[in-house]
Coordinates of C-alpha atoms in Angstrom, one line a residue:
M1 CA -17.2 22.4 8.9
S2 CA -13.4 22.8 7.4
T3 CA -10.2 22.2 9.6
S4 CA -7.1 24.1 9.2
S5 CA -5.6 20.9 7.7
D6 CA -8.8 20.4 5.0
Q7 CA -7.8 24.0 3.7
T8 CA -4.0 23.4 3.4
A9 CA -4.3 19.6 1.6
P10 CA -4.5 21.0 -1.4
E11 CA -1.5 22.7 -0.7
R12 CA 0.4 20.1 0.1
D13 CA -0.1 18.0 -2.7
L14 CA 2.7 18.5 -5.0
T15 CA 1.1 16.6 -7.9
T16 CA -1.3 20.1 -8.5
W17 CA 1.6 22.1 -8.4
P18 CA 2.8 23.7 -11.8
I19 CA 6.2 23.2 -12.8
E20 CA 7.6 26.7 -12.0
R21 CA 6.3 26.7 -8.4
L22 CA 8.1 22.9 -8.1
Q23 CA 11.2 24.4 -9.4
E24 CA 11.0 27.7 -6.4
F25 CA 10.5 24.8 -3.9
T26 CA 13.2 22.6 -5.2
A27 CA 15.7 25.6 -5.3
D28 CA 15.0 26.7 -1.4
A29 CA 14.2 22.7 -0.3
H30 CA 17.4 21.1 2.2
D31 CA 14.8 18.2 3.3
W32 CA 15.7 15.0 1.9
W33 CA 12.1 14.0 2.0
Q34 CA 10.6 17.0 0.1
L35 CA 13.3 16.9 -2.3
E36 CA 12.2 12.8 -3.0
S37 CA 8.5 14.3 -3.4
V38 CA 9.6 16.8 -6.3
R39 CA 11.8 14.1 -7.8
V40 CA 8.8 11.3 -8.0
V41 CA 6.2 13.9 -9.0
A42 CA 8.2 15.6 -11.8
Q43 CA 9.8 11.9 -12.9
Q44 CA 5.8 11.3 -13.2
H45 CA 5.3 14.3 -15.3
A46 CA 8.1 13.3 -17.4
Y47 CA 7.0 10.0 -18.0
D48 CA 3.3 11.6 -19.2
S49 CA 3.2 10.5 -23.2
E50 CA 0.1 12.9 -23.3
Q51 CA 2.6 15.8 -22.7
P52 CA 4.8 17.3 -25.7
R53 CA 8.1 16.3 -25.8
E54 CA 9.6 19.5 -24.5
V55 CA 7.5 19.6 -21.4
R56 CA 8.5 16.3 -20.7
R57 CA 12.1 17.4 -21.0
R58 CA 11.6 20.1 -18.5
W59 CA 10.0 18.0 -16.0
A60 CA 12.5 15.6 -16.3
G61 CA 15.2 18.4 -16.0
L62 CA 13.7 19.2 -12.7
S63 CA 13.6 15.9 -11.4
L64 CA 17.2 15.7 -11.8
L65 CA 17.5 18.6 -9.8
A66 CA 15.8 17.4 -7.0
N67 CA 17.4 14.2 -7.2
R68 CA 20.9 16.2 -7.5
R69 CA 20.2 18.3 -4.3
M70 CA 19.6 14.9 -2.3
L71 CA 23.2 13.6 -3.0
G72 CA 24.2 12.3 0.0
E73 CA 28.0 12.4 1.7
G74 CA 27.8 8.8 2.2
A75 CA 28.9 6.5 -0.9
E76 CA 25.6 4.8 -0.5
G77 CA 23.2 7.9 -0.3
S78 CA 25.2 8.9 -3.4
A79 CA 24.8 5.7 -5.4
R80 CA 21.0 5.9 -4.9
E81 CA 20.8 9.2 -6.5
L82 CA 23.5 8.3 -9.0
Q83 CA 21.7 5.6 -10.1
Q84 CA 18.4 7.4 -10.3
D85 CA 19.8 10.2 -12.3
F86 CA 21.7 7.6 -14.6
M87 CA 18.2 5.7 -15.3
L88 CA 15.9 9.1 -15.8
R89 CA 18.8 10.2 -18.1
T90 CA 19.0 6.9 -20.4
W91 CA 15.0 7.0 -20.2
V92 CA 15.1 10.6 -21.6
I93 CA 17.7 9.7 -24.5
E94 CA 15.6 6.8 -25.2
H95 CA 12.2 7.8 -25.3
L96 CA 12.5 11.4 -26.3
G97 CA 15.8 11.4 -28.0
P98 CA 19.3 12.8 -27.1
E99 CA 19.7 16.8 -27.0
E100 CA 22.5 18.2 -28.8
G101 CA 24.2 20.6 -26.6
N102 CA 22.6 19.4 -23.9
S103 CA 24.8 17.5 -21.7
E104 CA 22.0 16.0 -19.4
W105 CA 20.7 14.0 -22.4
S106 CA 23.9 13.6 -24.4
P107 CA 24.5 10.0 -24.5
E108 CA 28.5 10.5 -24.7
A109 CA 28.2 12.6 -21.3
L110 CA 26.2 10.2 -19.5
G111 CA 28.7 7.5 -20.9
A112 CA 31.7 9.3 -19.3
D113 CA 29.8 10.4 -16.2
T114 CA 29.0 6.3 -15.6
L115 CA 32.9 5.6 -15.9
A116 CA 33.5 8.7 -13.5
A117 CA 31.4 6.7 -10.7
L118 CA 33.1 3.6 -11.0
A119 CA 35.7 2.7 -9.0
T120 CA 37.0 -0.5 -10.5
S121 CA 37.1 -2.1 -13.9
P122 CA 34.7 -4.6 -15.0
S123 CA 37.4 -7.5 -14.9
E124 CA 38.1 -6.4 -11.4
A125 CA 34.7 -6.6 -10.5
A126 CA 34.4 -10.1 -12.1
T127 CA 37.3 -11.6 -10.1
V128 CA 35.9 -10.1 -7.0
A129 CA 33.0 -11.3 -7.2
T130 CA 33.6 -14.8 -8.3
N131 CA 33.4 -15.9 -4.1
W132 CA 31.5 -12.9 -2.9
R133 CA 29.4 -15.0 -0.5
E134 CA 33.2 -15.1 1.5
L135 CA 33.8 -11.2 1.0
P136 CA 33.2 -8.6 3.6
I137 CA 30.1 -7.1 3.8
E138 CA 32.1 -3.4 2.7
Q139 CA 33.3 -5.3 -0.5
I140 CA 29.9 -7.0 -1.4
R141 CA 28.4 -3.4 -0.7
E142 CA 30.6 -2.1 -3.8
L143 CA 29.9 -4.6 -6.1
R144 CA 26.0 -4.1 -5.4
R145 CA 27.0 -0.4 -6.1
H146 CA 28.8 -1.1 -9.1
K147 CA 25.9 -3.3 -10.6
N148 CA 23.3 -0.7 -9.5
L149 CA 25.3 2.2 -11.3
T150 CA 25.6 0.0 -14.3
A151 CA 21.6 -1.2 -14.8
H152 CA 21.0 1.3 -17.5
L153 CA 24.1 0.4 -19.8
E154 CA 22.2 -1.9 -22.1
W155 CA 19.5 0.8 -23.4
L156 CA 22.2 3.4 -23.5
I157 CA 24.6 1.7 -25.0
G158 CA 23.0 1.5 -28.8
H159 CA 23.1 5.0 -28.6
L160 CA 26.7 5.8 -27.9
Q161 CA 29.1 6.2 -30.6
P162 CA 31.7 3.6 -31.4
G163 CA 34.8 4.7 -29.3
P164 CA 36.6 4.4 -25.9
T165 CA 33.9 5.0 -23.9
R166 CA 31.2 2.8 -25.7
D167 CA 34.1 0.4 -25.7
R168 CA 34.9 0.6 -21.7
L169 CA 31.0 0.3 -21.0
L170 CA 30.2 -2.7 -23.1
P171 CA 31.9 -5.0 -20.7
W172 CA 29.7 -4.3 -17.9
I173 CA 26.7 -5.1 -19.6
E174 CA 28.1 -9.2 -19.2
T175 CA 30.1 -8.1 -16.0
R176 CA 27.1 -6.9 -13.8
Q177 CA 25.3 -10.4 -14.4
L178 CA 28.2 -11.7 -12.1
L179 CA 27.8 -9.0 -9.6
P180 CA 25.7 -10.1 -6.0

């Protein structure tokens, strides 16, 4: 004998949904947990090396969409989603290649987005971090935020053209090692 929950269980398994259905669901979803579920499922599909490159890019785009819809209003919430955004975009650039004319998969656009998310310079962050254990918790959180928002740079830096964006991001690779 089947119950109504048995009949709806596959319906709730987002891993079985086609991308078009998940895109529609994401457009209407307002619940953080629903969007997080879509983000994770779409990202898993993007990582599936058995799929064609363009299919993987579509899945990665859906993961970014769900992630961006989750952006919180507080600094901590948005830092998490920004880090996930930066890491996935870097992964796509690294493994599937940059895409001409698409800022999502452009190393230069990602570099600019990274710089826009950072509230301090690498030298200021390094100076503040020297005695981080003595700092108020808010300042420690800010240093952690900068460390997390620069986690992708070691992979991204090799894809950036020489110039001001690369020059401004390069010191962060060394600085983040000093951050708590």
